[in-house]
């Protein structure tokens, strides 16, 4: 059983999604494994309240919900049990299957993902500095960073060592606030290998026709890191292998509660003080209504359990009465047979 302090996630979809977007659901379930549920399936009849009802007993701290509308695919990150709820639009995305077909990325196995990934955040502190964005937007991005970071368990590299890191995820924000997501396997680098040998092992389609002999491999140059995360690991005894999925996320809004609270931030709507007060009142009414419905639901469940207990007790009583009647009938028949045998003439 997972530690109570370890974050747990549900990843599922609501409604119909495009096939490519549906693949992301299973991909992210693998990303969060083993601190998630890789075989979670949502039925059409399941509501968000159903998932919230079981989240507490299972120790689930975050829900990732994919939905689709006329404007595209959205991803909601919900912190249970009281929020906040972050809503993103998927600007671009590629599934693990897409990367495997295009780049030959390895297919994940349970052995590769038996430990949680290391979460790396980059660029969130620089959002809005050059574009002079409002303080509300900068605070929203910082809340995004805090919420995303909380979805992953803390991995102490200094304590456990680099060899304990098998995977890592990178969330990087550009200066406009667009968030990119990448997922990598971390492989141990060959010790004391030359740049030429590293080139041979890392390049799948390396051209060696220009070399006169095998000794000339040593003249090959070690490939330079191509992105931010590879630069970070360039002096580490590891190499990175991207396995997907990839996503680019645009923050749309932040709600205080669980998909029904007051809107704390909206990318396209700016409210006046009167509108904010009206939103707070509406959120309070909605919150009270949901709490009342939750209490009624608990009472209904308690009554149903009590009725089931009474039915079980009545059934047990009826069975015991039947058993007693059968025993009494058997005793009477035995007595009658004994009397009849005693009254019969001797031969």
PDB file of N, CA and C in Angstrom, residues 211-220:
ATOM      1  N   UNK A 211      34.499   6.174 -42.958  1.00  0.00           N
ATOM      2  CA  UNK A 211      35.616   5.741 -42.120  1.00  0.00           C
ATOM      3  C   UNK A 211      36.430   4.670 -42.834  1.00  0.00           C
ATOM      4  N   UNK A 212      37.752   4.794 -42.735  1.00  0.00           N
ATOM      5  CA  UNK A 212      38.633   3.822 -43.381  1.00  0.00           C
ATOM      6  C   UNK A 212      38.783   2.548 -42.561  1.00  0.00           C
ATOM      7  N   UNK A 213      38.736   2.646 -41.245  1.00  0.00           N
ATOM      8  CA  UNK A 213      38.855   1.472 -40.392  1.00  0.00           C
ATOM      9  C   UNK A 213      38.048   1.690 -39.131  1.00  0.00           C
ATOM     10  N   UNK A 214      37.906   0.617 -38.355  1.00  0.00           N
ATOM     11  CA  UNK A 214      37.127   0.700 -37.126  1.00  0.00           C
ATOM     12  C   UNK A 214      37.786   1.616 -36.111  1.00  0.00           C
ATOM     13  N   UNK A 215      39.092   1.812 -36.227  1.00  0.00           N
ATOM     14  CA  UNK A 215      39.797   2.686 -35.292  1.00  0.00           C
ATOM     15  C   UNK A 215      39.365   4.137 -35.449  1.00  0.00           C
ATOM     16  N   UNK A 216      38.858   4.501 -36.648  1.00  0.00           N
ATOM     17  CA  UNK A 216      38.467   5.886 -36.894  1.00  0.00           C
ATOM     18  C   UNK A 216      37.196   6.277 -36.152  1.00  0.00           C
ATOM     19  N   UNK A 217      36.552   5.316 -35.501  1.00  0.00           N
ATOM     20  CA  UNK A 217      35.371   5.660 -34.699  1.00  0.00           C
ATOM     21  C   UNK A 217      35.740   6.653 -33.607  1.00  0.00           C
ATOM     22  N   UNK A 218      36.969   6.562 -33.113  1.00  0.00           N
ATOM     23  CA  UNK A 218      37.399   7.452 -32.038  1.00  0.00           C
ATOM     24  C   UNK A 218      37.441   8.905 -32.487  1.00  0.00           C
ATOM     25  N   UNK A 219      37.486   9.142 -33.811  1.00  0.00           N
ATOM     26  CA  UNK A 219      37.537  10.518 -34.307  1.00  0.00           C
ATOM     27  C   UNK A 219      36.158  11.165 -34.365  1.00  0.00           C
ATOM     28  N   UNK A 220      35.109  10.367 -34.212  1.00  0.00           N
ATOM     29  CA  UNK A 220      33.764  10.934 -34.246  1.00  0.00           C
ATOM     30  C   UNK A 220      33.539  11.821 -33.032  1.00  0.00           C
TER      31      UNK A 220
END
